[in-house]
Amino acid sequence: MPDRGGGPTGPRMRVGRPSRRVRTLLMTLGVLAALAMVFVMFAGFWTDWLWYRSVRYSSVFTTTLWTKIGLFAVFGLLMATAVGVNIWLAHRLRPPLSAMSLEQQSLDRYRMGIAPYKKWVLLAITALVGLIAGASATSQWRTWLMWVNGVPFGQKDPQFKMDVAFYAFDLPWYRFLLGFGFAAVVLSLIAAALTHYLYGGLRITSPGARATGAATGHLSVLLGLFVALKAVAYWLDRYGLAVKSSDFKATSNWTGLRYVDANAYLPAKTILFCIAVICAVLFFATLWRRTWQLPVIGFGLMVLSAILIGGLYPAIVQKFQVQPNEQAKEAEYIRKNIEATRKAYGIDGVKPTDYTGRGQIKEGEQQRRDADSAASYRINDPNIVSPTFQQLEQERKYYQFPSTLDIDRYKGQDTIIGLRELNLQGVDKRNWINDHFTYTHGYGAVAAKGTDTARGTGGSPEFTESGLPSKGSLGDYEQRIYYGEKTTQYSIVGGPQKELDYEQDGGGQITTSYAGKGGIDLSGPLNRAAYAVAFSEPQILYSGAIGDGSKILYNRTPKERVEAVAPWLTIDGDAYPAVVGKRIQWVIDAYTTTNGYPYASRTTLGETTSDSLTDRQRAVVAQQNQVNYIRNSVKATVDAYDGTVTLYEWDENDPVLKTWEKAFPGTVKPKADIPDELKAHLRYPQDMFKVQRELLSLYHVTEPAPFYNASDAWQVPNDPTRSDSNAVPPYYLSLKLPGQERQQFALTTTFTPSGRPNLRAFMAVDADAMSRDYGKIRLMRVTDDKVDGPEQVQSRLNRHDPIATFVRDLKGADSTIKYGNLLTVPLDSGFLYVEPIYAQGRGSEFPLLSKVAVVYGQRIGFADDLGGALSQVFGERAPDDTTTPPTEPDEPPTQPTDPPATGDAALQDAIADAQKAYTDGEAAVKRGDWTAYGKAQDALQEALQRAADAEARLREPDQGG
């Protein structure tokens, strides 16, 4: 059927054309610009592929890529087809020529303008909507993979008896399809209506019928599809009630059905589903009846029903049935929420046990012995001693330690460990070669006992691994650190340019050339060009410092490497180093999560895992969105030398992990493959523990009535050692809980009643992966409501006269006081608090342990060391409790001593011994041997005392006759 009107007639105006040379130049520039754009896009793709291949996780790249391409193609094509077919159909159904009206005359010029390009306009519109829809669909690659690979949970929700996998894996995909369907129908409806209007099928101001029969039938079918999709939405909304969040009493993240949902919204959704189906049939019936009367009436009734049945009726039920007796009405649903939440967060086996919490000082020596063995009291706080590590063990200013050190275990000893990582800000001469070729890595681990300070050092840690290169208890291992938490820049290694290990004390440099299997080869021109574009650094393309064997290292922090190879995992905020198998390995805890666990209340990970350390020192767990199911399902390692990433299965029963293992087969190794040497360093993750303690502050209550009343709600106390109002962090500590025969490495925290400062509960989890009870949470409810909480204990310490005097004197000397971790240890029906106190003098760059405070019951101990503070509280240890340190194996056997000198000779001998001890101490400091330094200081004190005694004897009056 011909279009209305025609094109303009008359002679064309001649426009001057550019010369052939100009046209050739413009064409050449256009081609070059297009090629440049293509190469930029290719460079991004190529470098990503090379990186994934270098870490041997190319299957992750290809699976993700092909999934995105498939979604883009399928949903882009579907959207383009839907819109294109409806535009074509509307054009095909346009009416024949009719009498011209003012409305049609105004539309003529648009029809005439489009007429020569109708096919191109159609292709352009369909291509545009297809590209947008396809690009949007690619973001659903996780949803698609979880739906197609979903593994049953083996648990059913209490309302609909559907497996949890339906809510976690299926429902999100169905909702995406529904949303896509709505978008396709709405766009098709708009495009069809505009086409009908343009070609006369719809009229707004013209006399006669407003729409032709063909237009009426076409648009009615599209409206019928929209209403049919709304019916599907009503049906899915029924299941959505099981994962719906709302504010309810004690929690703002309540999830699941309540009384009004089960008895008002659920039947309302079912009724609205039926009404929507009938309304959709009425719209489809216009194909035969050619009238809008019944469909419009039906649609109006559906809207009215949605208001009355879906909105007003539930409000009436809530007001007149629930509110008068809410506790009884909601009891059944509260119980379901409690059971689901505790199961979803892995706390369903936690049962509080009563503990009086009020300890009494007892006569005799047994309580002192119990206090000595109750815990390995960590008086070196890893959150404070980092500057001490930096000052004493930095060695070179282009090295640095993290602001928060890590806790690990070596040979049964709680150990503070940090890596000497690269710090380019300390390089004297900054340029491209130094930044990326010379200074490429850190060097060595430094470790100290968590429970001791070095004698004679004024309170510095007792290092068990120190010096450059590092030496000590960790043995022989590869000390170069190419991958670390502070290593964020790219480096080019292994080529003609030598890399600096460190500068020697006497001058000269120790250099190396990277020989690890990590990195991407840069010897080829294609790779060099791609990385020059990807990093916006043209020197990579032509620099002579790059040659055979050159490799580029990037994505070097452990966290970003694990996130890249396993984008379906949520990464813990803290990666920690461990020396395993002659290598430094970064250990990273990773979680599988979902927000589709029915009835389980949600939590926001970023908020739940924040505490007084995450603001400046420790990272917050990456994921900020809400979840209601979490498992520490994967333990990952990153080799600090070659960057090798290894993922190990940890929770073998987690259905979310099994789903992702089906989607990415071969990426996660079985749990049985974890080496025992590595397993000895695995621990319960802090972020998992913080999520669980946040939930247990409310969900330790398992009965609906007290839960509804929030009569026993708890809170995590604020960190009493900090001025900000942030939660106290959990502490790793080896301690012996009531009923245990020996100390166990644990992660601990405390609770106070909501709105009150006194201690309400103590929580600890077995954090040793080698333990049979790993992951077992013990929750001790304090029955005495007058036991001081952490903030009250800190306040008592601040008011204690000896401590107040000590603090006042130091501040008067312009020194800074730093309070270390306030450790809480159950002891003999009470709680023992231990807090190290650090002093940092004016002009000093690092704090030193100065005092230790101990609180038990009403007694406070305050002394130079832990033993002295415990003695003030519990009394002195009996002599038989004192153990003599074993003789060092490399010490020579004790030789017979000469008779002691007397008189002036004794004074001279003492002075000589003092001078020797002082010299030995200076030499020990230079070597970084703090054990030897402590012995030298002891010898110096002993020699000075002998000299003083000898001088006193010389000055005594002659007693002879």
PDB file of N, CA and C in Angstrom, residues 654-695:
ATOM      1  N   ASP A 654      28.760 -26.892  51.286  1.00  0.00           N
ATOM      2  CA  ASP A 654      28.105 -25.649  50.890  1.00  0.00           C
ATOM      3  C   ASP A 654      27.524 -25.774  49.483  1.00  0.00           C
ATOM      4  N   PRO A 655      26.196 -25.685  49.323  1.00  0.00           N
ATOM      5  CA  PRO A 655      25.600 -25.812  47.987  1.00  0.00           C
ATOM      6  C   PRO A 655      25.943 -24.644  47.062  1.00  0.00           C
ATOM      7  N   VAL A 656      26.201 -23.464  47.617  1.00  0.00           N
ATOM      8  CA  VAL A 656      26.582 -22.331  46.765  1.00  0.00           C
ATOM      9  C   VAL A 656      27.950 -22.587  46.154  1.00  0.00           C
ATOM     10  N   LEU A 657      28.888 -23.110  46.943  1.00  0.00           N
ATOM     11  CA  LEU A 657      30.205 -23.450  46.404  1.00  0.00           C
ATOM     12  C   LEU A 657      30.085 -24.549  45.349  1.00  0.00           C
ATOM     13  N   LYS A 658      29.259 -25.560  45.612  1.00  0.00           N
ATOM     14  CA  LYS A 658      29.087 -26.630  44.627  1.00  0.00           C
ATOM     15  C   LYS A 658      28.517 -26.084  43.323  1.00  0.00           C
ATOM     16  N   THR A 659      27.634 -25.115  43.426  1.00  0.00           N
ATOM     17  CA  THR A 659      27.069 -24.504  42.224  1.00  0.00           C
ATOM     18  C   THR A 659      28.150 -23.811  41.411  1.00  0.00           C
ATOM     19  N   TRP A 660      28.996 -23.040  42.076  1.00  0.00           N
ATOM     20  CA  TRP A 660      30.062 -22.336  41.352  1.00  0.00           C
ATOM     21  C   TRP A 660      31.126 -23.297  40.841  1.00  0.00           C
ATOM     22  N   GLU A 661      31.332 -24.394  41.541  1.00  0.00           N
ATOM     23  CA  GLU A 661      32.292 -25.392  41.049  1.00  0.00           C
ATOM     24  C   GLU A 661      31.776 -26.051  39.771  1.00  0.00           C
ATOM     25  N   LYS A 662      30.451 -26.203  39.654  1.00  0.00           N
ATOM     26  CA  LYS A 662      29.880 -26.703  38.399  1.00  0.00           C
ATOM     27  C   LYS A 662      30.049 -25.682  37.277  1.00  0.00           C
ATOM     28  N   ALA A 663      29.919 -24.399  37.625  1.00  0.00           N
ATOM     29  CA  ALA A 663      30.049 -23.355  36.615  1.00  0.00           C
ATOM     30  C   ALA A 663      31.492 -23.177  36.174  1.00  0.00           C
ATOM     31  N   PHE A 664      32.447 -23.323  37.105  1.00  0.00           N
ATOM     32  CA  PHE A 664      33.875 -23.166  36.814  1.00  0.00           C
ATOM     33  C   PHE A 664      34.617 -24.421  37.264  1.00  0.00           C
ATOM     34  N   PRO A 665      34.439 -25.517  36.561  1.00  0.00           N
ATOM     35  CA  PRO A 665      35.069 -26.777  37.003  1.00  0.00           C
ATOM     36  C   PRO A 665      36.593 -26.682  37.004  1.00  0.00           C
ATOM     37  N   GLY A 666      37.190 -27.297  38.000  1.00  0.00           N
ATOM     38  CA  GLY A 666      38.647 -27.376  38.065  1.00  0.00           C
ATOM     39  C   GLY A 666      39.331 -26.178  38.679  1.00  0.00           C
ATOM     40  N   THR A 667      38.571 -25.151  39.072  1.00  0.00           N
ATOM     41  CA  THR A 667      39.220 -23.962  39.632  1.00  0.00           C
ATOM     42  C   THR A 667      39.499 -24.106  41.130  1.00  0.00           C
ATOM     43  N   VAL A 668      38.743 -24.937  41.827  1.00  0.00           N
ATOM     44  CA  VAL A 668      38.905 -25.098  43.268  1.00  0.00           C
ATOM     45  C   VAL A 668      39.405 -26.512  43.552  1.00  0.00           C
ATOM     46  N   LYS A 669      40.512 -26.602  44.276  1.00  0.00           N
ATOM     47  CA  LYS A 669      41.071 -27.908  44.620  1.00  0.00           C
ATOM     48  C   LYS A 669      40.333 -28.506  45.818  1.00  0.00           C
ATOM     49  N   PRO A 670      40.296 -29.828  45.910  1.00  0.00           N
ATOM     50  CA  PRO A 670      39.616 -30.466  47.048  1.00  0.00           C
ATOM     51  C   PRO A 670      40.297 -30.118  48.370  1.00  0.00           C
ATOM     52  N   LYS A 671      39.533 -30.199  49.429  1.00  0.00           N
ATOM     53  CA  LYS A 671      40.055 -29.902  50.765  1.00  0.00           C
ATOM     54  C   LYS A 671      41.194 -30.843  51.138  1.00  0.00           C
ATOM     55  N   ALA A 672      41.129 -32.058  50.650  1.00  0.00           N
ATOM     56  CA  ALA A 672      42.163 -33.037  50.983  1.00  0.00           C
ATOM     57  C   ALA A 672      43.529 -32.650  50.428  1.00  0.00           C
ATOM     58  N   ASP A 673      43.571 -31.736  49.455  1.00  0.00           N
ATOM     59  CA  ASP A 673      44.846 -31.332  48.860  1.00  0.00           C
ATOM     60  C   ASP A 673      45.572 -30.267  49.667  1.00  0.00           C
ATOM     61  N   ILE A 674      44.956 -29.761  50.744  1.00  0.00           N
ATOM     62  CA  ILE A 674      45.626 -28.736  51.550  1.00  0.00           C
ATOM     63  C   ILE A 674      46.803 -29.376  52.296  1.00  0.00           C
ATOM     64  N   PRO A 675      48.021 -28.885  52.089  1.00  0.00           N
ATOM     65  CA  PRO A 675      49.177 -29.454  52.805  1.00  0.00           C
ATOM     66  C   PRO A 675      49.043 -29.213  54.309  1.00  0.00           C
ATOM     67  N   ASP A 676      49.522 -30.167  55.097  1.00  0.00           N
ATOM     68  CA  ASP A 676      49.440 -30.017  56.545  1.00  0.00           C
ATOM     69  C   ASP A 676      50.209 -28.789  57.028  1.00  0.00           C
ATOM     70  N   GLU A 677      51.326 -28.487  56.356  1.00  0.00           N
ATOM     71  CA  GLU A 677      52.116 -27.332  56.759  1.00  0.00           C
ATOM     72  C   GLU A 677      51.335 -26.036  56.568  1.00  0.00           C
ATOM     73  N   LEU A 678      50.534 -25.988  55.516  1.00  0.00           N
ATOM     74  CA  LEU A 678      49.674 -24.826  55.315  1.00  0.00           C
ATOM     75  C   LEU A 678      48.500 -24.845  56.277  1.00  0.00           C
ATOM     76  N   LYS A 679      47.923 -26.004  56.483  1.00  0.00           N
ATOM     77  CA  LYS A 679      46.750 -26.113  57.353  1.00  0.00           C
ATOM     78  C   LYS A 679      47.067 -25.648  58.772  1.00  0.00           C
ATOM     79  N   ALA A 680      48.317 -25.812  59.196  1.00  0.00           N
ATOM     80  CA  ALA A 680      48.706 -25.380  60.535  1.00  0.00           C
ATOM     81  C   ALA A 680      48.599 -23.870  60.699  1.00  0.00           C
ATOM     82  N   HIS A 681      48.565 -23.128  59.586  1.00  0.00           N
ATOM     83  CA  HIS A 681      48.486 -21.670  59.656  1.00  0.00           C
ATOM     84  C   HIS A 681      47.087 -21.149  59.322  1.00  0.00           C
ATOM     85  N   LEU A 682      46.166 -22.027  58.951  1.00  0.00           N
ATOM     86  CA  LEU A 682      44.811 -21.577  58.660  1.00  0.00           C
ATOM     87  C   LEU A 682      44.091 -21.281  59.964  1.00  0.00           C
ATOM     88  N   ARG A 683      43.192 -20.315  59.930  1.00  0.00           N
ATOM     89  CA  ARG A 683      42.517 -19.886  61.142  1.00  0.00           C
ATOM     90  C   ARG A 683      41.083 -19.487  60.815  1.00  0.00           C
ATOM     91  N   TYR A 684      40.287 -19.337  61.851  1.00  0.00           N
ATOM     92  CA  TYR A 684      38.904 -18.896  61.667  1.00  0.00           C
ATOM     93  C   TYR A 684      38.928 -17.429  61.277  1.00  0.00           C
ATOM     94  N   PRO A 685      38.231 -17.035  60.207  1.00  0.00           N
ATOM     95  CA  PRO A 685      38.350 -15.660  59.707  1.00  0.00           C
ATOM     96  C   PRO A 685      37.613 -14.636  60.568  1.00  0.00           C
ATOM     97  N   GLN A 686      38.221 -13.465  60.683  1.00  0.00           N
ATOM     98  CA  GLN A 686      37.647 -12.410  61.520  1.00  0.00           C
ATOM     99  C   GLN A 686      36.309 -11.902  60.990  1.00  0.00           C
ATOM    100  N   ASP A 687      36.215 -11.699  59.673  1.00  0.00           N
ATOM    101  CA  ASP A 687      34.978 -11.128  59.140  1.00  0.00           C
ATOM    102  C   ASP A 687      33.793 -12.071  59.324  1.00  0.00           C
ATOM    103  N   MET A 688      34.015 -13.357  59.162  1.00  0.00           N
ATOM    104  CA  MET A 688      32.960 -14.336  59.407  1.00  0.00           C
ATOM    105  C   MET A 688      32.526 -14.275  60.877  1.00  0.00           C
ATOM    106  N   PHE A 689      33.508 -14.183  61.747  1.00  0.00           N
ATOM    107  CA  PHE A 689      33.238 -14.130  63.180  1.00  0.00           C
ATOM    108  C   PHE A 689      32.458 -12.864  63.530  1.00  0.00           C
ATOM    109  N   LYS A 690      32.813 -11.735  62.905  1.00  0.00           N
ATOM    110  CA  LYS A 690      32.117 -10.480  63.201  1.00  0.00           C
ATOM    111  C   LYS A 690      30.673 -10.511  62.721  1.00  0.00           C
ATOM    112  N   VAL A 691      30.435 -11.147  61.575  1.00  0.00           N
ATOM    113  CA  VAL A 691      29.055 -11.299  61.101  1.00  0.00           C
ATOM    114  C   VAL A 691      28.262 -12.155  62.087  1.00  0.00           C
ATOM    115  N   GLN A 692      28.868 -13.243  62.538  1.00  0.00           N
ATOM    116  CA  GLN A 692      28.161 -14.140  63.451  1.00  0.00           C
ATOM    117  C   GLN A 692      27.908 -13.488  64.806  1.00  0.00           C
ATOM    118  N   ARG A 693      28.883 -12.716  65.304  1.00  0.00           N
ATOM    119  CA  ARG A 693      28.652 -12.080  66.605  1.00  0.00           C
ATOM    120  C   ARG A 693      27.566 -11.010  66.503  1.00  0.00           C
ATOM    121  N   GLU A 694      27.497 -10.332  65.358  1.00  0.00           N
ATOM    122  CA  GLU A 694      26.442  -9.339  65.170  1.00  0.00           C
ATOM    123  C   GLU A 694      25.071 -10.001  65.185  1.00  0.00           C
ATOM    124  N   LEU A 695      24.955 -11.152  64.533  1.00  0.00           N
ATOM    125  CA  LEU A 695      23.666 -11.861  64.525  1.00  0.00           C
ATOM    126  C   LEU A 695      23.351 -12.443  65.890  1.00  0.00           C
TER     127      LEU A 695
END
